CSV table of C-alpha atoms in Angstrom, one decimal:
chain,number,residue,atom,x,y,z
S,1,MET,CA,39.4,-81.7,35.6
S,2,SER,CA,40.3,-78.5,33.7
S,3,ARG,CA,42.4,-77.7,30.7
S,4,VAL,CA,43.8,-74.4,29.6
S,5,TRP,CA,45.1,-73.4,26.2
S,6,THR,CA,46.6,-70.0,25.3
S,7,GLY,CA,47.4,-68.6,21.9
S,8,TRP,CA,48.0,-65.2,20.4
S,9,ARG,CA,49.1,-63.3,17.3
S,10,ARG,CA,51.5,-60.4,16.9
S,11,GLY,CA,49.6,-57.2,17.4
S,12,VAL,CA,46.5,-59.1,18.6
S,13,ALA,CA,45.4,-59.5,22.2
S,14,PRO,CA,46.0,-63.1,23.6
S,15,VAL,CA,43.2,-65.6,23.6
S,16,LEU,CA,42.5,-67.8,26.6
S,17,TRP,CA,40.4,-71.1,26.4
S,18,VAL,CA,39.5,-72.7,29.7
S,19,ALA,CA,37.5,-75.9,30.0
S,20,VAL,CA,36.4,-76.8,33.5
S,21,SER,CA,34.4,-79.8,34.3
S,22,GLY,CA,31.0,-79.0,35.8
S,23,CYS,CA,31.5,-75.1,36.0
S,24,ALA,CA,31.8,-72.0,34.0
S,25,VAL,CA,34.7,-69.6,34.2
S,26,LEU,CA,33.9,-65.9,34.1
S,27,PRO,CA,36.4,-63.6,32.5
S,28,GLY,CA,38.3,-61.4,34.8
S,29,ALA,CA,37.5,-63.5,37.9
S,30,GLY,CA,41.0,-63.6,39.3
S,31,LEU,CA,42.6,-65.7,36.5
S,32,PRO,CA,46.2,-65.0,35.5
S,33,PHE,CA,47.2,-63.8,32.1
S,34,PRO,CA,48.1,-66.5,29.6
S,35,ASP,CA,51.9,-65.8,29.8
S,36,GLU,CA,51.7,-66.5,33.6
S,37,ILE,CA,50.2,-69.9,33.3
S,38,PRO,CA,52.8,-72.7,33.4
S,39,SER,CA,53.0,-75.4,30.8
S,40,VAL,CA,50.6,-78.2,31.3
S,41,GLU,CA,51.6,-81.6,30.2
S,42,GLY,CA,49.6,-82.6,27.2
S,43,ALA,CA,48.5,-79.0,26.3
S,44,PRO,CA,49.0,-77.7,22.9
S,45,ASP,CA,52.0,-75.6,22.0
S,46,ALA,CA,51.8,-72.0,23.1
S,47,ASP,CA,52.7,-70.7,19.7
S,48,VAL,CA,49.8,-70.8,17.5
S,49,THR,CA,50.1,-70.5,13.8
S,50,GLU,CA,49.2,-67.3,12.0
S,51,THR,CA,46.3,-68.8,10.0
S,52,ALA,CA,44.1,-70.6,12.5
S,53,VAL,CA,43.6,-71.3,16.2
S,54,VAL,CA,42.8,-74.9,17.0
S,55,PRO,CA,39.9,-75.1,19.5
S,56,PRO,CA,40.4,-77.2,22.6
S,57,VAL,CA,38.9,-80.6,22.9
S,58,VAL,CA,36.9,-81.0,26.0
S,59,GLU,CA,36.9,-84.6,27.4
S,60,PRO,CA,33.7,-85.7,29.1
S,61,ILE,CA,34.0,-86.7,32.7
S,62,ALA,CA,32.4,-89.9,33.9
S,63,GLU,CA,29.7,-89.6,36.6
S,64,SER,CA,31.7,-91.8,39.0
S,65,GLU,CA,34.9,-90.0,38.4
S,66,ALA,CA,35.5,-87.0,40.8
S,67,PRO,CA,36.9,-83.8,39.4
S,68,LEU,CA,40.5,-83.1,39.9
S,69,ALA,CA,41.6,-80.4,42.3
S,70,PRO,CA,43.1,-77.4,40.8
S,71,VAL,CA,46.8,-77.0,40.6
S,72,ALA,CA,48.1,-74.7,43.3
S,73,ARG,CA,50.6,-71.9,42.6
S,74,ALA,CA,52.6,-70.0,45.0
S,75,ASP,CA,52.1,-66.7,43.2
S,76,ALA,CA,48.4,-67.3,42.4
S,77,PRO,CA,46.0,-64.9,44.1
S,78,GLU,CA,43.8,-66.0,46.9
S,79,PRO,CA,40.4,-67.2,45.8
S,80,LEU,CA,37.6,-64.8,46.6
S,81,ASP,CA,34.8,-66.0,48.7
S,82,GLN,CA,32.4,-63.3,47.3
S,83,PHE,CA,32.4,-60.5,44.7
S,84,PRO,CA,33.8,-57.1,45.8
S,85,GLU,CA,31.3,-54.5,46.7
S,86,LEU,CA,30.7,-52.0,44.0
S,87,ALA,CA,30.2,-48.3,44.5
S,88,PRO,CA,26.5,-47.2,44.4
S,89,LEU,CA,25.4,-45.8,41.0
S,90,GLU,CA,24.6,-42.2,40.7
S,91,PRO,CA,20.9,-41.3,40.1
S,92,LEU,CA,19.9,-40.9,36.5
S,93,ALA,CA,18.6,-37.5,35.2
S,94,VAL,CA,14.9,-37.9,34.4
S,95,SER,CA,12.9,-35.2,32.5
S,96,GLN,CA,10.0,-34.0,34.5
S,97,LEU,CA,7.5,-31.2,34.4
S,98,ASP,CA,8.4,-28.0,36.3
S,99,LEU,CA,5.4,-27.2,38.5
S,100,ALA,CA,6.7,-23.7,39.2
S,101,THR,CA,5.3,-20.5,37.7
S,102,PRO,CA,5.0,-20.7,33.8
S,103,ALA,CA,6.9,-18.4,31.6
S,104,PRO,CA,5.1,-15.0,31.3
S,105,THR,CA,3.4,-14.0,28.1
S,106,LEU,CA,2.0,-10.7,26.8
S,107,ASP,CA,-1.6,-11.9,26.2
S,108,ASP,CA,-2.5,-13.5,29.6
S,109,GLU,CA,-3.8,-10.6,31.6
S,110,VAL,CA,-5.9,-7.6,30.9
S,111,LEU,CA,-5.1,-4.2,32.4
S,112,SER,CA,-6.3,-0.7,32.7
S,113,LEU,CA,-4.3,2.5,33.2
S,114,LEU,CA,-4.9,6.2,33.5
S,115,LEU,CA,-2.2,8.8,33.2
S,116,SER,CA,-3.4,12.4,33.4
S,117,GLU,CA,0.2,13.8,33.4
S,118,PRO,CA,3.1,13.0,31.1
S,119,LEU,CA,5.1,10.0,32.2
S,120,PRO,CA,8.4,8.9,30.6
S,121,VAL,CA,7.9,5.9,28.4
S,122,VAL,CA,10.6,3.9,30.1
S,123,ASP,CA,9.0,4.4,33.5
S,124,LEU,CA,5.6,3.4,32.1
S,125,LEU,CA,7.2,0.2,30.7
S,126,ARG,CA,8.6,-0.6,34.1
S,127,LEU,CA,5.2,-0.1,35.6
S,128,LEU,CA,3.5,-2.4,33.1
S,129,LEU,CA,6.1,-5.2,33.5
S,130,ARG,CA,6.5,-4.9,37.3
S,131,GLU,CA,4.4,-8.0,38.2
S,132,THR,CA,5.1,-10.1,35.1
S,133,GLY,CA,8.6,-11.4,35.7
S,134,ILE,CA,9.8,-9.9,32.4
S,135,SER,CA,13.0,-8.0,32.3
S,136,LEU,CA,13.2,-4.7,30.5
S,137,VAL,CA,16.1,-3.5,28.3
S,138,PRO,CA,15.2,-0.1,26.7
S,139,ASP,CA,17.2,1.8,24.2
S,140,PRO,CA,19.2,4.6,25.9
S,141,GLY,CA,17.9,7.3,23.6
S,142,ILE,CA,14.2,6.9,24.5
S,143,THR,CA,13.1,10.2,26.1
S,144,GLU,CA,9.4,10.4,24.9
S,145,THR,CA,6.5,10.6,27.4
S,146,PHE,CA,3.0,9.2,27.4
S,147,THR,CA,-0.3,10.6,28.5
S,148,GLY,CA,-3.6,8.8,28.1
S,149,GLU,CA,-5.9,6.1,29.3
S,150,LEU,CA,-5.9,2.3,28.6
S,151,LYS,CA,-9.0,0.3,29.4
S,152,ASN,CA,-9.2,-3.5,29.4
S,153,VAL,CA,-6.3,-4.2,27.1
S,154,THR,CA,-3.7,-6.9,27.1
S,155,LEU,CA,0.0,-6.2,27.8
S,156,ARG,CA,0.8,-6.7,24.1
S,157,ARG,CA,-1.9,-4.3,23.0
S,158,ALA,CA,-0.8,-1.8,25.6
S,159,LEU,CA,2.8,-2.0,24.2
S,160,ASP,CA,1.5,-1.4,20.7
S,161,LEU,CA,-0.5,1.6,21.7
S,162,VAL,CA,2.3,3.2,23.6
S,163,LEU,CA,5.3,2.4,21.4
S,164,ARG,CA,4.1,2.5,17.8
S,165,PRO,CA,3.0,6.2,17.6
S,166,ILE,CA,6.5,7.2,18.7
S,167,GLU,CA,8.3,4.9,16.2
S,168,LEU,CA,9.5,2.4,18.8
S,169,GLU,CA,9.4,-1.4,18.5
S,170,TYR,CA,9.8,-4.2,21.0
S,171,ARG,CA,11.0,-7.9,21.0
S,172,LEU,CA,10.5,-10.5,23.7
S,173,ASP,CA,13.4,-12.9,23.9
S,174,ASP,CA,13.7,-15.3,26.9
S,175,ASP,CA,11.6,-13.2,29.2
S,176,VAL,CA,13.6,-10.1,28.2
S,177,LEU,CA,11.7,-7.2,26.6
S,178,ARG,CA,13.9,-5.1,24.4
S,179,VAL,CA,12.6,-1.7,23.2
S,180,VAL,CA,14.5,0.0,20.4
S,181,ARG,CA,13.8,2.6,17.8
S,182,ARG,CA,12.8,1.5,14.4
S,183,PRO,CA,15.6,1.6,11.9
S,184,LEU,CA,15.4,4.2,9.2
S,185,GLN,CA,15.6,3.4,5.5
S,186,THR,CA,16.0,5.5,2.4
S,187,ARG,CA,14.1,5.2,-0.8
S,188,VAL,CA,13.9,7.3,-4.0
S,189,PHE,CA,10.5,7.7,-5.7
S,190,GLU,CA,9.8,8.9,-9.2
S,191,VAL,CA,7.1,11.6,-9.3
S,192,ASN,CA,5.3,11.7,-12.7
S,193,VAL,CA,3.4,15.0,-12.4
S,194,PRO,CA,3.8,18.3,-14.3
S,195,ALA,CA,6.7,20.4,-13.0
S,196,THR,CA,5.3,23.7,-14.4
S,197,ARG,CA,3.6,26.1,-12.0
S,198,ARG,CA,0.4,27.3,-13.5
S,199,VAL,CA,-2.0,30.1,-12.5
S,200,ALA,CA,-5.5,30.1,-13.9
S,201,GLU,CA,-7.7,33.1,-13.2
S,202,ARG,CA,-11.3,33.4,-14.2
S,203,VAL,CA,-13.3,36.6,-13.9
S,204,VAL,CA,-17.0,36.5,-14.4
S,205,SER,CA,-18.9,39.8,-14.7
S,206,ALA,CA,-22.2,41.0,-15.9
S,207,GLY,CA,-23.0,44.1,-18.0
S,208,LEU,CA,-20.6,46.4,-19.7
S,209,VAL,CA,-16.9,46.0,-19.4
S,210,GLU,CA,-16.0,49.7,-19.6
S,211,PRO,CA,-17.3,51.1,-17.4
S,212,ARG,CA,-17.8,47.9,-15.4
S,213,VAL,CA,-21.4,47.5,-14.3
S,214,GLY,CA,-22.9,44.7,-12.2
S,215,SER,CA,-21.3,41.9,-10.2
S,216,THR,CA,-17.9,40.3,-10.6
S,217,LEU,CA,-16.8,36.8,-9.7
S,218,ARG,CA,-13.0,36.1,-9.7
S,219,SER,CA,-11.6,32.6,-9.4
S,220,THR,CA,-7.9,31.8,-9.2
S,221,ASP,CA,-6.3,28.4,-9.3
S,222,HIS,CA,-2.6,28.1,-8.4
S,223,ARG,CA,-1.3,24.7,-9.7
S,224,ASP,CA,2.1,23.4,-8.7
S,225,PRO,CA,1.7,19.6,-8.7
S,226,LEU,CA,5.3,18.8,-7.7
S,227,SER,CA,5.1,21.0,-4.6
S,228,ASP,CA,1.7,19.6,-3.7
S,229,VAL,CA,3.1,16.1,-3.7
S,230,ALA,CA,6.1,17.1,-1.7
S,231,GLN,CA,4.0,18.8,1.0
S,232,ALA,CA,1.7,15.8,1.2
S,233,VAL,CA,4.6,13.4,1.7
S,234,GLU,CA,6.1,15.7,4.3
S,235,ALA,CA,2.9,15.5,6.3
S,236,MET,CA,3.1,11.7,6.3
S,237,LEU,CA,6.6,11.5,7.8
S,238,SER,CA,7.5,10.5,11.3
S,239,PRO,CA,9.3,13.0,13.6
S,240,LEU,CA,12.6,11.5,12.5
S,241,GLY,CA,11.8,11.3,8.8
S,242,GLU,CA,13.0,13.7,6.1
S,243,SER,CA,12.4,14.2,2.4
S,244,HIS,CA,13.9,16.1,-0.5
S,245,LEU,CA,12.4,17.0,-3.9
S,246,ASP,CA,14.5,17.3,-7.1
S,247,ARG,CA,12.2,19.3,-9.4
S,248,GLY,CA,14.5,19.0,-12.4
S,249,ALA,CA,14.7,15.2,-12.3
S,250,GLY,CA,11.2,14.6,-10.8
S,251,LEU,CA,12.6,12.5,-8.0
S,252,LEU,CA,11.6,12.5,-4.3
S,253,ARG,CA,14.1,11.1,-1.7
S,254,VAL,CA,12.5,10.0,1.5
S,255,ARG,CA,14.2,8.6,4.7
S,256,ASP,CA,12.0,7.1,7.3
S,257,THR,CA,10.9,3.8,8.8
S,258,ALA,CA,9.8,1.0,6.5
S,259,GLU,CA,6.2,1.3,7.5
S,260,THR,CA,6.1,5.0,6.6
S,261,LEU,CA,8.0,4.4,3.3
S,262,ASP,CA,5.4,1.8,2.3
S,263,ALA,CA,2.6,4.4,3.0
S,264,VAL,CA,4.4,7.0,0.9
S,265,ALA,CA,4.7,4.4,-2.0
S,266,ARG,CA,1.0,3.7,-1.8
S,267,TYR,CA,0.2,7.4,-1.9
S,268,LEU,CA,2.5,8.1,-4.9
S,269,GLU,CA,0.9,5.2,-6.8
S,270,ARG,CA,-2.5,6.7,-6.3
S,271,VAL,CA,-1.2,10.1,-7.5
S,272,ARG,CA,0.2,8.5,-10.6
S,273,ASP,CA,-3.1,6.7,-11.3
S,274,ARG,CA,-5.1,9.9,-11.0
S,275,ALA,CA,-2.9,12.7,-12.1
S,276,GLY,CA,-1.7,10.8,-15.1
S,277,ARG,CA,-5.1,10.2,-16.6
S,278,GLN,CA,-6.1,12.2,-19.6
S,279,VAL,CA,-9.5,13.6,-20.6
S,280,ARG,CA,-10.7,14.6,-24.1
S,281,LEU,CA,-13.1,17.5,-24.0
S,282,GLN,CA,-15.2,17.7,-27.2
S,283,ALA,CA,-17.2,21.0,-27.4
S,284,ARG,CA,-19.9,21.9,-29.9
S,285,ILE,CA,-20.9,25.6,-30.1
S,286,LEU,CA,-24.4,26.2,-31.6
S,287,GLU,CA,-26.1,29.4,-32.5
S,288,VAL,CA,-29.9,29.5,-32.8
S,289,ALA,CA,-31.4,32.4,-34.7
S,290,PHE,CA,-35.0,33.6,-34.0
S,291,PHE,CA,-37.1,35.6,-36.5
S,292,ASP,CA,-40.2,36.0,-34.4
S,293,PRO,CA,-40.1,39.4,-32.6
S,294,ALA,CA,-42.1,37.9,-29.7
S,295,THR,CA,-39.6,35.2,-29.0
S,296,VAL,CA,-37.9,35.1,-25.6
S,297,GLY,CA,-35.4,32.3,-26.2
S,298,LEU,CA,-35.5,28.5,-26.2
S,299,ASP,CA,-38.3,26.6,-24.8
S,300,TRP,CA,-36.3,24.1,-22.6
S,301,PRO,CA,-39.2,22.0,-21.2
S,302,ARG,CA,-40.4,21.3,-24.7
S,303,LEU,CA,-36.9,20.4,-25.8
S,304,TRP,CA,-36.6,17.8,-23.0
S,305,GLN,CA,-39.9,16.3,-23.8
S,306,SER,CA,-38.7,15.6,-27.3
S,307,VAL,CA,-35.5,14.1,-25.9
S,308,THR,CA,-36.8,11.7,-23.2
S,309,ASP,CA,-40.1,10.5,-21.9
S,310,GLU,CA,-38.8,10.1,-18.3
S,311,SER,CA,-40.5,12.6,-16.0
S,312,ALA,CA,-37.6,12.4,-13.6
S,313,ARG,CA,-35.3,14.0,-16.2
S,314,ALA,CA,-37.6,16.9,-17.1
S,315,THR,CA,-35.1,19.3,-15.7
S,316,ASP,CA,-32.0,17.4,-16.5
S,317,SER,CA,-29.1,18.9,-18.4
S,318,VAL,CA,-27.2,15.8,-19.6
S,319,LEU,CA,-27.6,13.8,-22.8
S,320,ARG,CA,-26.9,10.1,-22.4
S,321,GLY,CA,-25.5,8.7,-25.6
S,322,ALA,CA,-25.4,9.7,-29.3
S,323,ALA,CA,-29.1,8.9,-29.8
S,324,GLU,CA,-30.3,11.5,-27.3
S,325,VAL,CA,-27.9,14.0,-28.8
S,326,ALA,CA,-29.4,13.5,-32.2
S,327,ARG,CA,-33.0,13.9,-30.8
S,328,PHE,CA,-31.9,17.1,-29.1
S,329,MET,CA,-30.5,18.5,-32.3
S,330,ALA,CA,-33.7,17.7,-34.2
S,331,ALA,CA,-35.8,19.3,-31.4
S,332,LEU,CA,-33.6,22.4,-31.4
S,333,GLU,CA,-34.2,23.0,-35.2
S,334,THR,CA,-37.9,23.2,-34.6
S,335,GLN,CA,-37.4,26.4,-32.5
S,336,GLY,CA,-35.0,28.3,-34.7
S,337,VAL,CA,-32.3,28.2,-37.4
S,338,VAL,CA,-29.4,26.2,-35.9
S,339,THR,CA,-25.9,26.9,-37.0
S,340,THR,CA,-22.8,25.0,-35.8
S,341,VAL,CA,-20.3,27.7,-35.2
S,342,SER,CA,-17.4,25.5,-34.1
S,343,GLU,CA,-16.5,22.1,-32.7
S,344,PRO,CA,-13.2,22.5,-30.8
S,345,MET,CA,-11.6,19.7,-29.0
S,346,ALA,CA,-8.9,19.7,-26.3
S,347,VAL,CA,-7.1,16.9,-24.4
S,348,THR,CA,-5.8,17.7,-20.9
S,349,LEU,CA,-4.5,15.9,-17.8
S,350,ASN,CA,-6.7,15.3,-14.8
S,351,ASN,CA,-7.1,18.5,-12.8
S,352,GLU,CA,-5.3,20.6,-15.4
S,353,PRO,CA,-7.1,23.5,-17.2
S,354,ALA,CA,-7.8,23.7,-20.9
S,355,GLN,CA,-8.9,26.8,-22.8
S,356,VAL,CA,-10.6,27.2,-26.2
S,357,ARG,CA,-11.1,30.5,-28.0
S,358,VAL,CA,-13.6,30.8,-30.9
S,359,GLY,CA,-14.3,34.1,-32.6
S,360,GLY,CA,-16.5,35.5,-35.4
S,361,LEU,CA,-19.9,34.6,-34.2
S,362,GLY,CA,-22.3,36.7,-36.3
S,363,GLU,CA,-19.3,39.0,-37.1
S,364,ARG,CA,-19.6,40.4,-33.5
S,365,ASP,CA,-19.4,37.6,-30.9
S,366,ALA,CA,-16.5,35.7,-29.6
S,367,VAL,CA,-16.5,32.7,-27.2
S,368,VAL,CA,-13.8,31.8,-24.7
S,369,LEU,CA,-14.3,28.4,-23.0
S,370,ALA,CA,-12.2,27.5,-20.0
S,371,MET,CA,-12.5,23.9,-18.7
S,372,THR,CA,-10.9,21.9,-15.9
S,373,PRO,CA,-11.8,18.2,-15.6
S,374,GLN,CA,-11.4,16.0,-12.5
S,375,VAL,CA,-11.9,12.3,-12.9
S,376,GLY,CA,-13.3,10.6,-9.8
S,377,LEU,CA,-12.9,7.0,-8.6
S,378,ASP,CA,-16.6,6.4,-9.3
S,379,GLY,CA,-16.2,7.1,-13.0
S,380,LEU,CA,-17.8,10.5,-12.8
S,381,VAL,CA,-16.1,13.6,-14.3
S,382,THR,CA,-16.4,16.9,-12.4
S,383,LEU,CA,-16.1,19.8,-14.8
S,384,SER,CA,-15.3,23.4,-13.9
S,385,VAL,CA,-16.5,25.3,-16.9
S,386,THR,CA,-16.4,29.1,-17.5
S,387,PRO,CA,-17.8,30.1,-20.9
S,388,ARG,CA,-17.4,33.7,-21.8
S,389,VAL,CA,-19.3,35.4,-24.7
S,390,THR,CA,-18.1,38.8,-25.8
S,391,THR,CA,-20.2,41.0,-28.1
S,392,LEU,CA,-18.8,43.9,-30.0
S,393,GLY,CA,-21.4,46.6,-30.6
S,394,ALA,CA,-21.9,50.1,-29.5
S,395,ASP,CA,-20.5,48.9,-26.2
S,396,LEU,CA,-18.4,45.9,-25.4
S,397,THR,CA,-20.7,43.4,-23.7
S,398,VAL,CA,-19.6,40.3,-21.9
S,399,ARG,CA,-21.9,37.4,-21.0
S,400,GLU,CA,-20.2,34.8,-18.7
S,401,LEU,CA,-21.1,31.7,-16.8
S,402,ASP,CA,-19.0,29.9,-14.1
S,403,THR,CA,-20.3,26.5,-13.1
S,404,LEU,CA,-19.4,23.1,-11.7
S,405,LEU,CA,-21.2,20.0,-13.0
S,406,ARG,CA,-20.7,16.2,-12.9
S,407,VAL,CA,-21.3,13.9,-15.9
S,408,ARG,CA,-20.3,10.3,-16.6
S,409,ASP,CA,-17.7,9.4,-19.1
S,410,GLY,CA,-19.1,9.9,-22.6
S,411,GLU,CA,-22.2,11.8,-21.5
S,412,THR,CA,-22.9,15.3,-23.0
S,413,ALA,CA,-23.6,18.3,-20.8
S,414,ILE,CA,-25.7,21.2,-22.1
S,415,LEU,CA,-24.9,24.8,-21.4
S,416,GLY,CA,-27.2,27.7,-22.6
S,417,GLY,CA,-28.8,30.9,-21.7
S,418,TRP,CA,-26.8,33.4,-23.8
S,419,PHE,CA,-29.9,34.9,-25.3
S,420,ARG,CA,-29.3,38.3,-27.1
S,421,ARG,CA,-31.8,40.4,-28.9
S,422,ARG,CA,-30.3,42.3,-31.8
S,423,ALA,CA,-30.4,46.1,-32.0
S,424,SER,CA,-33.0,47.7,-34.4
S,425,HIS,CA,-30.3,49.2,-36.6
S,426,ASP,CA,-29.0,45.7,-37.4
S,427,GLU,CA,-32.3,44.9,-39.2
S,428,GLY,CA,-32.8,45.6,-42.9
S,429,VAL,CA,-29.1,46.2,-43.6
S,430,GLU,CA,-28.4,47.1,-47.2
S,431,ALA,CA,-26.7,44.2,-48.9
S,432,SER,CA,-25.0,46.4,-51.6
S,433,GLY,CA,-21.4,45.3,-51.8
S,434,ARG,CA,-21.9,42.7,-49.0
S,435,ILE,CA,-23.7,39.8,-50.6
S,436,ASP,CA,-22.4,38.4,-53.8
S,437,GLY,CA,-24.9,37.8,-56.5
S,438,ALA,CA,-27.5,40.2,-55.2
S,439,ALA,CA,-28.8,43.0,-57.3
S,440,ALA,CA,-27.6,46.5,-56.5
S,441,GLY,CA,-29.9,48.3,-54.2
S,442,SER,CA,-31.8,45.1,-53.3
S,443,THR,CA,-32.5,44.3,-49.6
S,444,ALA,CA,-31.0,41.2,-48.0
S,445,PRO,CA,-33.2,38.7,-46.2
S,446,ALA,CA,-34.3,40.0,-42.9
S,447,PRO,CA,-31.7,39.2,-40.2
S,448,PRO,CA,-32.8,37.4,-37.0
S,449,VAL,CA,-34.3,39.5,-34.3
S,450,ALA,CA,-32.5,37.5,-31.6
S,451,THR,CA,-29.9,34.8,-31.1
S,452,ASP,CA,-29.1,32.2,-28.5
S,453,LEU,CA,-26.0,30.2,-27.9
S,454,VAL,CA,-25.9,26.5,-26.8
S,455,ILE,CA,-22.7,24.7,-25.9
S,456,LEU,CA,-22.6,20.9,-25.8
S,457,LEU,CA,-19.6,19.6,-23.9
S,458,THR,CA,-18.6,15.8,-23.9
S,459,PRO,CA,-15.8,14.6,-21.7
S,460,THR,CA,-14.2,11.3,-22.5
S,461,VAL,CA,-11.6,9.6,-20.2
S,462,LEU,CA,-8.8,8.2,-22.3
S,463,PRO,CA,-7.4,4.8,-21.4
S,464,ASP,CA,-4.0,4.6,-19.8
S,465,ALA,CA,-1.2,4.4,-22.2
């Protein structure tokens, strides 16, 4: 026995309830649509209210009662003895490992290559990539050649050695090697160095000036810091790079690859750190007068023994600290009458010359002191010093010294050796009209028979502003 109810709402698909005794009805198994099923006596009304659908009541069937045969319809489809055959399913796509040759890389193999004659870079790249499975796409404007030998290098290392020196770069994308020129960039750098061209000339001679007697040493320094910086930057550029210096504004425009521009920036930073440093040069010019006719000048070994007990510094010429300077001055006074003639001071830039002139030594002598300091990275100061002592007498006599020395910041260098014995007519000079307070016709104290000059020079590196 089976019962069928149908019901639907407007806009909602129809609902079909079927109750069959002893079996289950599968949807879509050849059943007609609800509107095709005829009315069955005792079934509920086809129109179902909008609010609820009344579920069917399934009456139990007694065990002895046989099920009723289904109602036959003329237009009902033939019952199927079996389900229709379905088309076979397509195979599913399953991810699996590809056992073929793996994707080539640039670090797998090691190669060696010898080229004794120039070979175009593009042809060389084809040769290197021939057995790798990598495609090559070079820039059309690559015309450079390569000559050299590569031993036991990877493909990546070979590409770096061949392409970087000629400003080429490469990228590997999906087994395609693209070789292009590095893009050029432009930067403007500020150059903080003196723009003035300076020429320093030092002439060292011995003997009389006119007529010149003895040897002559001439030193000339041409200083043009801006041009020196521009030439140094020009040497750092690649073949495609260019630079322009604006001397008035102190600006340097550079166009090149990013790597080259970074190198130029590091160089200019070092220039600013070194060229912008200032050095204070403190000089003390001392005159030592001797009254013993047998004197031949200062006894330097005895002076050093009074300054330090270190045997290793017996021939040193540098005083370390104010305490050693004070001991040196005390020892100097034991050998003669010491007079401080002048204590000039000059401040100059690193590697820039400074000149000091002092006149009136003993009414006859004048000193010109030319100094050029150079501050090193190790804290030492290299001094180029040229003292010149001019004596006006019967003849104009010049005593000069040109030397290079290295001292630490704050140490004092000693320069000496300008010993001069006075002429006999300078002794016993009448003091009439020359020395105030002396009786007329009296004789002044005996002048020194000889003099010697000592110069103490102390460089001090000033801190950056």
